[in-house]
mmCIF file of C-alpha atoms and ligand atoms in Angstrom:
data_model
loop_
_atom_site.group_PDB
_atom_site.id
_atom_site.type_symbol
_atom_site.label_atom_id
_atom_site.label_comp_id
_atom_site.label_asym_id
_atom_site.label_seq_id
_atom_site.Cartn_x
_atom_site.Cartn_y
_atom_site.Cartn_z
ATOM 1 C CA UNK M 8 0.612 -22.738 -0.943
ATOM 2 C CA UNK M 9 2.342 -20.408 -3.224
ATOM 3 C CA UNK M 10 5.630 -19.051 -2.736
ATOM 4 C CA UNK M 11 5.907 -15.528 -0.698
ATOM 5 C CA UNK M 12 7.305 -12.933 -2.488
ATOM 6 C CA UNK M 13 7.959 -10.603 0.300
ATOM 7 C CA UNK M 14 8.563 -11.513 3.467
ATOM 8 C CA UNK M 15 8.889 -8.539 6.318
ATOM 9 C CA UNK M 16 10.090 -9.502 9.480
ATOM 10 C CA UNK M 17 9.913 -7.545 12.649
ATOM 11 C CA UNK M 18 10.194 -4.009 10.716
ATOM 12 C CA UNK M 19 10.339 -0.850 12.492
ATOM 13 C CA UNK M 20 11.338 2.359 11.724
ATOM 14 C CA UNK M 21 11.929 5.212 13.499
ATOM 15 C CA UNK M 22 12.068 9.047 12.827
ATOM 16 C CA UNK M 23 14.542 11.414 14.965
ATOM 17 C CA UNK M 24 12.851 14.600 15.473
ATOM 18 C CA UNK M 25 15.204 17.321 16.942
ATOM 19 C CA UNK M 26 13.526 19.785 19.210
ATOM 20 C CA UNK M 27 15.274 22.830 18.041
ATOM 21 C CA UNK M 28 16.814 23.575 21.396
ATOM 22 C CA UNK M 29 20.449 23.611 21.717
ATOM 23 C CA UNK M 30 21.394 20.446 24.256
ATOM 24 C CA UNK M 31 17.257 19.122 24.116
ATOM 25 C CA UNK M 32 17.558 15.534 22.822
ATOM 26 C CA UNK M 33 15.753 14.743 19.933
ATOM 27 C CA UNK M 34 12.450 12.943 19.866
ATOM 28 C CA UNK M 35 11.348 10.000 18.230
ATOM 29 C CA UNK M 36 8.407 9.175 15.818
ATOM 30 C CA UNK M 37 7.673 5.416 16.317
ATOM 31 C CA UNK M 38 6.169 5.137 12.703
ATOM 32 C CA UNK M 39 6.500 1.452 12.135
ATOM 33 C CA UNK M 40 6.996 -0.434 15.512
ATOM 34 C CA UNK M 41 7.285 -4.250 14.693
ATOM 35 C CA UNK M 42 5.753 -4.953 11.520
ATOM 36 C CA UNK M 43 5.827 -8.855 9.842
ATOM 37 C CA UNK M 44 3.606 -10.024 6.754
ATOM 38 C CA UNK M 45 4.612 -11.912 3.726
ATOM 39 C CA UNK M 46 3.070 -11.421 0.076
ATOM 40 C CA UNK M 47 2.630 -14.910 -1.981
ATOM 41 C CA UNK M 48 3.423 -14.428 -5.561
ATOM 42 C CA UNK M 49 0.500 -13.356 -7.755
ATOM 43 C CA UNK M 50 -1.405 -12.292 -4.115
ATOM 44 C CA UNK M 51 -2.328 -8.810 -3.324
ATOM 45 C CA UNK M 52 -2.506 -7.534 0.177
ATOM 46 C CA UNK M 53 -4.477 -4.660 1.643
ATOM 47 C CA UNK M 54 -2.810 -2.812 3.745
ATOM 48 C CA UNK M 55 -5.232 -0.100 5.321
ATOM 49 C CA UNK M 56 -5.073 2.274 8.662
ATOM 50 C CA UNK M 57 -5.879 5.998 8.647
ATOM 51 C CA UNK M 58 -3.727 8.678 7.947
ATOM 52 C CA UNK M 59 -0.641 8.647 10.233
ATOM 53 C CA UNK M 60 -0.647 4.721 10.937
ATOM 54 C CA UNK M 61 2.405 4.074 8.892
ATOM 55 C CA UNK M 62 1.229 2.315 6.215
ATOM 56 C CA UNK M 63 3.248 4.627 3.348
ATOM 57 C CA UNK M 64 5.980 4.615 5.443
ATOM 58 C CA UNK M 65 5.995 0.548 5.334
ATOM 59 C CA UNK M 66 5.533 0.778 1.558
ATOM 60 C CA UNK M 67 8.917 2.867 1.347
ATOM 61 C CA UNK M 68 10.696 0.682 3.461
ATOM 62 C CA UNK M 69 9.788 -2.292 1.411
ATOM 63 C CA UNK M 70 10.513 -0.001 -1.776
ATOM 64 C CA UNK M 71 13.821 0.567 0.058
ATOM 65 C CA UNK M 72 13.071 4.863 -0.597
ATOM 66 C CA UNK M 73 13.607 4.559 3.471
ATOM 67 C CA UNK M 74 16.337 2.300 5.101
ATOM 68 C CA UNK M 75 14.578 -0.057 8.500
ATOM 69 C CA UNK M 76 15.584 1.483 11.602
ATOM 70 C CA UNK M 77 15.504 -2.759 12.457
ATOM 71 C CA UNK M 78 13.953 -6.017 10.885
ATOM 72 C CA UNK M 79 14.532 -7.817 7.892
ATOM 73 C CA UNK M 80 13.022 -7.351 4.308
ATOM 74 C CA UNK M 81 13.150 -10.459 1.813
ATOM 75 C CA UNK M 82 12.289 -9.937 -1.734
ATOM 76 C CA UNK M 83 11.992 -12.941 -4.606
ATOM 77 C CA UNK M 84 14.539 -14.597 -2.156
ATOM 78 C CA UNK M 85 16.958 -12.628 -1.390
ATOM 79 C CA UNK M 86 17.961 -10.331 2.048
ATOM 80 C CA UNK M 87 17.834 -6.784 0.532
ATOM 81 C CA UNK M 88 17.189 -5.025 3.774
ATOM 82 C CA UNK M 89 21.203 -3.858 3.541
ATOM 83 C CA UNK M 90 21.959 -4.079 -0.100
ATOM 84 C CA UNK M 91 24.245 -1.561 -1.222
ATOM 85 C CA UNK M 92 22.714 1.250 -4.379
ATOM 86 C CA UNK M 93 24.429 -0.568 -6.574
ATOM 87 C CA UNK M 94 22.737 -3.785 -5.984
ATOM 88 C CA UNK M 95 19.169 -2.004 -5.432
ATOM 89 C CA UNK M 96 19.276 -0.756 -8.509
ATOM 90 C CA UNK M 97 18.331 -4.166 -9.986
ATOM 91 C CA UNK M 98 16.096 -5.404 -7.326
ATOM 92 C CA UNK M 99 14.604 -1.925 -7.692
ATOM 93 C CA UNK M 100 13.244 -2.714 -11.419
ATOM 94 C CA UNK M 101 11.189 -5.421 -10.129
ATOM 95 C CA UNK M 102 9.564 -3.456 -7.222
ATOM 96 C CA UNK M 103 7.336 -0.579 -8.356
ATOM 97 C CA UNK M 104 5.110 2.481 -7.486
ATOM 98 C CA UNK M 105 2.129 3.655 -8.350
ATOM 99 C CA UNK M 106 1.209 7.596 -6.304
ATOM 100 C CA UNK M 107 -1.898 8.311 -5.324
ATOM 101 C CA UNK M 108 -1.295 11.826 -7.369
ATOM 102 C CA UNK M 109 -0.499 10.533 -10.777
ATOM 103 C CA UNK M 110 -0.496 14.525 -11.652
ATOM 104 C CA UNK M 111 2.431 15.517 -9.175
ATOM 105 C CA UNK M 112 4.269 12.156 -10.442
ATOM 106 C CA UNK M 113 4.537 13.116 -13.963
ATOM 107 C CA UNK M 114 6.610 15.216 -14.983
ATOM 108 C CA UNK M 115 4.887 18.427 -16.628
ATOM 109 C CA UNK M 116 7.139 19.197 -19.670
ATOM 110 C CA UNK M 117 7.304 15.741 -20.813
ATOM 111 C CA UNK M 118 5.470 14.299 -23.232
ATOM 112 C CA UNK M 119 3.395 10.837 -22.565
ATOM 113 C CA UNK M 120 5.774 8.985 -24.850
ATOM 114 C CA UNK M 121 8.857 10.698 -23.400
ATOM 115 C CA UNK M 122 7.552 9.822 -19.800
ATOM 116 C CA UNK M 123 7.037 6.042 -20.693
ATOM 117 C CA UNK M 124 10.259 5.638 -22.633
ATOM 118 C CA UNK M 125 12.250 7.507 -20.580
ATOM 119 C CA UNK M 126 13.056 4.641 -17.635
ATOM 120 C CA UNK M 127 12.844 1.917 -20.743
ATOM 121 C CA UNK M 128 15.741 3.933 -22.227
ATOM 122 C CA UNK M 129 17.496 4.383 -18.713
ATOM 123 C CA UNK M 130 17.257 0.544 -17.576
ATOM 124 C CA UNK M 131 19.213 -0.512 -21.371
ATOM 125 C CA UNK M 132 15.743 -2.748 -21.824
ATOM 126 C CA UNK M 133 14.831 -1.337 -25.063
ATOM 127 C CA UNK M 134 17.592 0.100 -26.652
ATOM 128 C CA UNK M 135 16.417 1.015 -30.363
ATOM 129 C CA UNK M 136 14.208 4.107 -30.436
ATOM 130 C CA UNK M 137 12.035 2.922 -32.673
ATOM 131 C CA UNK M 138 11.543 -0.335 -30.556
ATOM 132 C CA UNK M 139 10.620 1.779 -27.809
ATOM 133 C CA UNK M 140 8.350 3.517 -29.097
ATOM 134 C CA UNK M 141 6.412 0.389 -30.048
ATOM 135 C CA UNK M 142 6.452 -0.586 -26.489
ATOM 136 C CA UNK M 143 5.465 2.751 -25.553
ATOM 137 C CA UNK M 144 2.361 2.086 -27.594
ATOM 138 C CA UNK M 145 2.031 -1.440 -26.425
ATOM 139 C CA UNK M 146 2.225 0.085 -22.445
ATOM 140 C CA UNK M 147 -0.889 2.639 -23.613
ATOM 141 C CA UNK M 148 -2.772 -0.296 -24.934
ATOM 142 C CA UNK M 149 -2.217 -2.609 -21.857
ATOM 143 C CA UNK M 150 -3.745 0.263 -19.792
ATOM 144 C CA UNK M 151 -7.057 1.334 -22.254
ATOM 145 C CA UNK M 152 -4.905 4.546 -23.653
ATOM 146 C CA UNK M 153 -4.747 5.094 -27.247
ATOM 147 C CA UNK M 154 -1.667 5.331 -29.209
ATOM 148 C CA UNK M 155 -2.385 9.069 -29.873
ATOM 149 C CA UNK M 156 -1.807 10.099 -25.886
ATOM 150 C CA UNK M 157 1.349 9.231 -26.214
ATOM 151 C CA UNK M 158 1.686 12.912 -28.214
ATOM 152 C CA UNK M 159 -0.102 14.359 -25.255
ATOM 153 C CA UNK M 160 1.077 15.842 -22.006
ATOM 154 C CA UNK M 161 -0.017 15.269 -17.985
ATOM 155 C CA UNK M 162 -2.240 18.470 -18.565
ATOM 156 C CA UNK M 163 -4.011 16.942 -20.835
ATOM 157 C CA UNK M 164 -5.159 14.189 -19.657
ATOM 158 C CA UNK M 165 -8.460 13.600 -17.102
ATOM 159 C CA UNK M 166 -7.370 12.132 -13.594
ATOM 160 C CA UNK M 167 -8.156 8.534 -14.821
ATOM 161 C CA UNK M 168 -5.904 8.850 -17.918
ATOM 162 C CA UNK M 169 -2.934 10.084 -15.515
ATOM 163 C CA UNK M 170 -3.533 7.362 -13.029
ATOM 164 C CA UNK M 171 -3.219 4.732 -16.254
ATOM 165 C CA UNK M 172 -0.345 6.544 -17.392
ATOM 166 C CA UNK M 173 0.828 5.992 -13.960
ATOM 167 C CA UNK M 174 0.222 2.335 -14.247
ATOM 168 C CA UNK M 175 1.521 2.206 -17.247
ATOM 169 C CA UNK M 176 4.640 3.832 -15.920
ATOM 170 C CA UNK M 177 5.114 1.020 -13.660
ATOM 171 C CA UNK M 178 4.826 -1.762 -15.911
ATOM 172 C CA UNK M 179 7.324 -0.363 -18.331
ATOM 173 C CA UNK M 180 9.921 -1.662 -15.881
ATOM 174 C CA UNK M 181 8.097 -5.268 -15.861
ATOM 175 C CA UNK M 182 7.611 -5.336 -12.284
ATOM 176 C CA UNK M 183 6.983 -8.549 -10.109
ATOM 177 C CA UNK M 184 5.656 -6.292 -7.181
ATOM 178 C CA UNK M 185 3.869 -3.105 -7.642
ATOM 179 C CA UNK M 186 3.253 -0.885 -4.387
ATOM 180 C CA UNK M 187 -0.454 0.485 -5.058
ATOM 181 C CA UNK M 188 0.096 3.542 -2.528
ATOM 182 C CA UNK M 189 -3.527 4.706 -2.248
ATOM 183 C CA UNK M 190 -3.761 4.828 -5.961
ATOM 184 C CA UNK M 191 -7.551 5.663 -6.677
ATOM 185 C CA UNK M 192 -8.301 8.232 -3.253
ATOM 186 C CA UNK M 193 -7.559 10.938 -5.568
ATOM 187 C CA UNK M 194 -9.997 10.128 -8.328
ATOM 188 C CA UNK M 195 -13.998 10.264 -8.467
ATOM 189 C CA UNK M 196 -16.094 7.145 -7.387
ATOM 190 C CA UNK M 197 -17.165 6.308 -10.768
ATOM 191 C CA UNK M 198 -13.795 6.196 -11.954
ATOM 192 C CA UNK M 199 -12.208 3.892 -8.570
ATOM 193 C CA UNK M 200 -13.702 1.207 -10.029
ATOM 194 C CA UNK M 201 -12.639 1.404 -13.682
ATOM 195 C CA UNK M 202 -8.456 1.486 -12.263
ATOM 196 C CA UNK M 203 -9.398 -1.534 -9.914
ATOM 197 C CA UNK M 204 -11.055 -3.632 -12.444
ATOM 198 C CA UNK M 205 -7.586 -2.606 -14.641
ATOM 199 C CA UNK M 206 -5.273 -3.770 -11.912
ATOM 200 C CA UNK M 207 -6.986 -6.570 -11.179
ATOM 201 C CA UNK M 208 -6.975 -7.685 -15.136
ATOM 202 C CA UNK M 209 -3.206 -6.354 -15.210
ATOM 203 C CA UNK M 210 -2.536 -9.025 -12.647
ATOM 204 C CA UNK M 211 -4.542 -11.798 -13.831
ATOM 205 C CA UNK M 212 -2.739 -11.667 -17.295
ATOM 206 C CA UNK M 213 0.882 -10.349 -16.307
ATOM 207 C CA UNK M 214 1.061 -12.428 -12.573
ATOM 208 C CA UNK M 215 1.762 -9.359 -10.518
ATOM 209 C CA UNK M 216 1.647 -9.241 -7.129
ATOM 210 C CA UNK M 217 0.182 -5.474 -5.221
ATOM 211 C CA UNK M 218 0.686 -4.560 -2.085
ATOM 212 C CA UNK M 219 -2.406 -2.456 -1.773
ATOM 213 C CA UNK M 220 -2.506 0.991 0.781
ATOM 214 C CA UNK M 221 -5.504 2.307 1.318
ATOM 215 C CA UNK M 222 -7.516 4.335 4.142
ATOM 216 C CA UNK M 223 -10.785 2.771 3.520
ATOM 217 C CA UNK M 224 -11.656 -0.594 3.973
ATOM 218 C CA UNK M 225 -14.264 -0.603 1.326
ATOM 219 C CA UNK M 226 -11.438 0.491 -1.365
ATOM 220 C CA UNK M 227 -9.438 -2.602 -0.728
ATOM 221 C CA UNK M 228 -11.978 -5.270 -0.385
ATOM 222 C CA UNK M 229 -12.613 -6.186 -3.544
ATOM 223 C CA UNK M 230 -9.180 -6.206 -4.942
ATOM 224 C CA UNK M 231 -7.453 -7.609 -1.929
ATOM 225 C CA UNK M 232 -7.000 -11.641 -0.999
ATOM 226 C CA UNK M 233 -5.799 -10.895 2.899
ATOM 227 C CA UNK M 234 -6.304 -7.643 4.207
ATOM 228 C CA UNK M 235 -3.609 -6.403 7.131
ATOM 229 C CA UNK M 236 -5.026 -3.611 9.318
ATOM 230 C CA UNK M 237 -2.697 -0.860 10.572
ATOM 231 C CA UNK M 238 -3.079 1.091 14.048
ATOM 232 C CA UNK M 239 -0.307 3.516 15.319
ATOM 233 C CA UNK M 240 2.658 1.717 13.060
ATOM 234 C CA UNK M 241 1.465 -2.028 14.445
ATOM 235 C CA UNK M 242 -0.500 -4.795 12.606
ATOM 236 C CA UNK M 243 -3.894 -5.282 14.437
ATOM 237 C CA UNK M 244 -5.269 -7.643 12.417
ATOM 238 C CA UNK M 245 -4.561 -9.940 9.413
ATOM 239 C CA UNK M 246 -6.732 -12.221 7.570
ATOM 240 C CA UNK M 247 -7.973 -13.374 4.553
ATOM 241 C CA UNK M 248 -10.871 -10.687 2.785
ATOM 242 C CA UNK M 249 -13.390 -12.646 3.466
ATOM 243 C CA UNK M 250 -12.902 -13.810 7.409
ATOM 244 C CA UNK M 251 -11.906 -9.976 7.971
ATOM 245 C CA UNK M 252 -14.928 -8.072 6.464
ATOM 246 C CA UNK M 253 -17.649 -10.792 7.559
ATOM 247 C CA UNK M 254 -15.597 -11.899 10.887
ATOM 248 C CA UNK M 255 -13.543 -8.998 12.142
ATOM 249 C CA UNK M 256 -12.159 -10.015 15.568
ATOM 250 C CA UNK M 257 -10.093 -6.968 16.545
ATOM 251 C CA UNK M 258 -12.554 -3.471 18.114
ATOM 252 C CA UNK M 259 -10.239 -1.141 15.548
ATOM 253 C CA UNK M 260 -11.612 -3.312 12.185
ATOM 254 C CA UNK M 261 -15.226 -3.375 13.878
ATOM 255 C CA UNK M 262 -14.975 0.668 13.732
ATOM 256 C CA UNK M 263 -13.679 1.047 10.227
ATOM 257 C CA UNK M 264 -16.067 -1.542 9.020
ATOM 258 C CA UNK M 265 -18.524 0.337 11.046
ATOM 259 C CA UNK M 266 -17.875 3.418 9.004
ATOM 260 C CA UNK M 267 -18.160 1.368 5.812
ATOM 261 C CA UNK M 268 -21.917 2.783 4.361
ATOM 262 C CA UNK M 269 -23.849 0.054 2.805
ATOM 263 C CA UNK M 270 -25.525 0.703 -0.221
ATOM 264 C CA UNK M 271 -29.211 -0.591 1.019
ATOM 265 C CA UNK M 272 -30.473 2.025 2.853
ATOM 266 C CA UNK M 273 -32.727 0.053 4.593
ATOM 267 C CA UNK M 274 -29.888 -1.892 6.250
ATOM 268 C CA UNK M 275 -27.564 0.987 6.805
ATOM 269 C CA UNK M 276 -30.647 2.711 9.004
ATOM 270 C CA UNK M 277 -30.654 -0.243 11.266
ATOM 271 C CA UNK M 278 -27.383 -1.087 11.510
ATOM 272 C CA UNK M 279 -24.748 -0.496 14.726
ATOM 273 C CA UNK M 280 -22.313 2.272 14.202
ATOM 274 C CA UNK M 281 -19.295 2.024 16.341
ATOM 275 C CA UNK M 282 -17.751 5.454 16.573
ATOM 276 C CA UNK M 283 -14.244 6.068 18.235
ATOM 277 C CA UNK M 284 -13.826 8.217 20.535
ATOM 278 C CA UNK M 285 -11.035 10.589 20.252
ATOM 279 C CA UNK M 286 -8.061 11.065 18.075
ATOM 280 C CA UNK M 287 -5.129 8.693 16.658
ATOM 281 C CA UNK M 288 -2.510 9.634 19.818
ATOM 282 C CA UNK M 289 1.109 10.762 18.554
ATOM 283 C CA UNK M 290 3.601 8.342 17.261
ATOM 284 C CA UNK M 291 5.920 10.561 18.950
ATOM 285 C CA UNK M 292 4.359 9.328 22.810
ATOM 286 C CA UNK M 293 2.451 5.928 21.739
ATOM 287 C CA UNK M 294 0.108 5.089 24.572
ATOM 288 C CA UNK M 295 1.308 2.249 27.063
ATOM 289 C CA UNK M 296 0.330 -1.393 26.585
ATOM 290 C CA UNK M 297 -2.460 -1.786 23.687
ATOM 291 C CA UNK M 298 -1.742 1.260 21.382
ATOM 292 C CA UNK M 299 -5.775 1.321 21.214
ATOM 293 C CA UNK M 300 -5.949 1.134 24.160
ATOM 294 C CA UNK M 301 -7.358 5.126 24.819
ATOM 295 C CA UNK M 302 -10.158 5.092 22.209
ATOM 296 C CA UNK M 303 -11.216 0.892 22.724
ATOM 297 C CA UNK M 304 -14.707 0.884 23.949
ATOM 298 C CA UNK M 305 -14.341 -2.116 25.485
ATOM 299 C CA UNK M 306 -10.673 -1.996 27.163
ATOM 300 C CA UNK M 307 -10.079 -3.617 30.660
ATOM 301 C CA UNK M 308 -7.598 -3.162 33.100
ATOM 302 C CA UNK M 309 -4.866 -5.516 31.728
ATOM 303 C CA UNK M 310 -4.983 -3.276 27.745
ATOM 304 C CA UNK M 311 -3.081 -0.691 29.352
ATOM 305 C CA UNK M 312 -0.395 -2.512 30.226
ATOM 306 C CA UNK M 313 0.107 -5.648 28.340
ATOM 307 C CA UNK M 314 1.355 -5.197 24.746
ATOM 308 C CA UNK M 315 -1.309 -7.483 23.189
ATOM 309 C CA UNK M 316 0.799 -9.864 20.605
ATOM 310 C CA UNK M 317 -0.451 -10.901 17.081
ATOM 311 C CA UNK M 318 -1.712 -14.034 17.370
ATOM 312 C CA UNK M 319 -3.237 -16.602 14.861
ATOM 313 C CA UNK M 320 -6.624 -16.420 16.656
ATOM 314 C CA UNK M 321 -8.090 -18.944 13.975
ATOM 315 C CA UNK M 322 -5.926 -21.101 11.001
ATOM 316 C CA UNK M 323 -4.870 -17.709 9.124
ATOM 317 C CA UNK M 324 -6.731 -15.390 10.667
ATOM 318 C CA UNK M 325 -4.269 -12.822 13.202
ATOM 319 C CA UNK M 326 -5.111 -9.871 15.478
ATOM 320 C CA UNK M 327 -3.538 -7.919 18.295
ATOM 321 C CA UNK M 328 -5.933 -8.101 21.118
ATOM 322 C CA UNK M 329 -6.526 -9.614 24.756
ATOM 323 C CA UNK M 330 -10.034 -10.321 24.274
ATOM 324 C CA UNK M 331 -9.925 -12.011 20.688
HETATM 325 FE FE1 LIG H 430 -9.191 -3.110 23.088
HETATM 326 FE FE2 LIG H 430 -7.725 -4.250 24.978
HETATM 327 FE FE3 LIG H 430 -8.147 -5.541 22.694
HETATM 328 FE FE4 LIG H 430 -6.543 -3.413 22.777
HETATM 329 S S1 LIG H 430 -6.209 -5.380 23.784
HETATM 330 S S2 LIG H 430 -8.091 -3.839 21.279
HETATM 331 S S3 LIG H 430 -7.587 -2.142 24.266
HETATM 332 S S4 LIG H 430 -9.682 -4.968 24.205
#
């Protein structure tokens, strides 16, 4: 087995909310509560949950934009979870973003060229401006732009182009892990697939390793090799792509699967939809025991007041329930 990468332990993190009221103590937002996964070199892991489950907010914390409230974060073998700015700044090169808004990302009054040199220039990799440029050109190429967008700006570019320049953003800084934070949701169907299928070459030729965020299940499954499942800032379930889209063992994957349409429309007529009832409860009050508790259609007694732990239910295969 390969390496890991990243290795999260235990993370939480907390918000402080204050109430506004002079002497009313502040609430909390339990965004992350107890989060561990590792990511082997060259893997990529999807990492989905709907809005509000704190799946950005784990990307951050791995990105270090937002320091744990608790657990540990190891990256390419070392602790970084309290490195100092100074010594971020060079585990920082290796660890980067792409937005799910390419548009609000880049910066409006820069050129495409200026954009992709700029950090190059910054991090002292390519210091001759003439050098840069070429690897400005050589960025475009890796991602399907021509060397003429580099002359362009962000406003001229489709939602595609932006995303690559995005990409191409990223690799500038030659990255060992890229955090892929929802990166096609903003783009039409037709072009999702044409920014996986680049990823997924990107890593097959440069060795990169993605964390993957996504809200939909069917987004991540055919770039991801384990998929983690997020509900209410905890890991439900964890397994490799294939055990967790043909196997699911925890209720919360049945009902995102469930919501998954399948292109035969024979099949999705006579299949079983599993709807939730209700809404994602607060992070600010998380319900008692299992967090999905309120909305499982098949809770008992004991899911209300047991914290279900994640288990390895099956040789690599994890989830967070009583009844797995
Ligand atoms: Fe449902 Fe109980 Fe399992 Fe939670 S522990 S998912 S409430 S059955």
């Amino acid at each position: 087995m390969t390496e890991a990468l990243l290795e999260v332990t235990d993370l939480v993190k907390h918000f402080s909310v204050s109430s506004g009221l002079r002497g009313r103590a502040a609430s909390v937002v339990r965004a992350i509560d107890g989060v561990s996964f590792s990511i082997r070199r060259g893997e990529t892991l999807g990492l989905v949950g709907e809005s509000g489950c704190g799946k950005t907010t784990t990307g951050r914390c791995v990105l270090q934009l937002e320091r744990a409230t608790s657990g540990r974060i190891r990256f390419d073998g070392s602790d970084i979870t309290d490195m100092n700015q100074s010594e971020l700044r060079q585990v920082r090169r290796s660890m980067q973003v792409i937005f799910q808004d390419p548009y609000s990302s880049l910066n409006p009054r820069m050129s495409i060229c200026d954009i992709l040199a700029e950090p190059i220039k910054v991090h002292g990799l390519v210091p001759d401006k003439a050098k840069r440029e070429e690897r400005v050109r050589e960025l475009l190429a890796q991602v399907g732009l021509l060397p003429q967008h580099a002359r362009r700006f962000p406003h001229q570019l489709s939602g595609g182009q932006r995303q690559r320049v995005g990409i191409a953003r990223a690799l500038a800084m030659e990255p060992k892990l890229i955090v892929c934070d929802e990166p096609v949701s903003a783009l039409d169907v037709s072009i999702q697939a044409q920014i996986i299928n680049l990823l997924e070459n990107l890593q097959a030729r440069l060795g990169l390793t993605y964390l993957f965020i996504a809200h939909d299940l069917s987004v991540v499954r055919h770039i991801s090799d384990r998929v983690a499942v997020m509900y209410l800032g905890h890991i439900v379930e964890l397994a490799d792509r294939q055990a967790l889209y043909e196997e699911p063992l925890h209720p919360y994957t049945h009902a995102l699967l469930s919501a998954v349409p399948i292109p035969d429309p024979k099949l999705e007529a006579s299949r079983e939809r599993m709807v939730l009832r209700g809404e994602v409860p607060s992070p600010l009050n998380p319900p008692s025991g299992c967090v999905f508790h309120p909305r499982c259609p098949i809770a008992v007694d004991r899911c209300s007041a047991e914290i279900p732990p994640l288990r390895e239910i099956r040789s690599g295969h994890w989830a967070a329930c009583h009844l797995a």
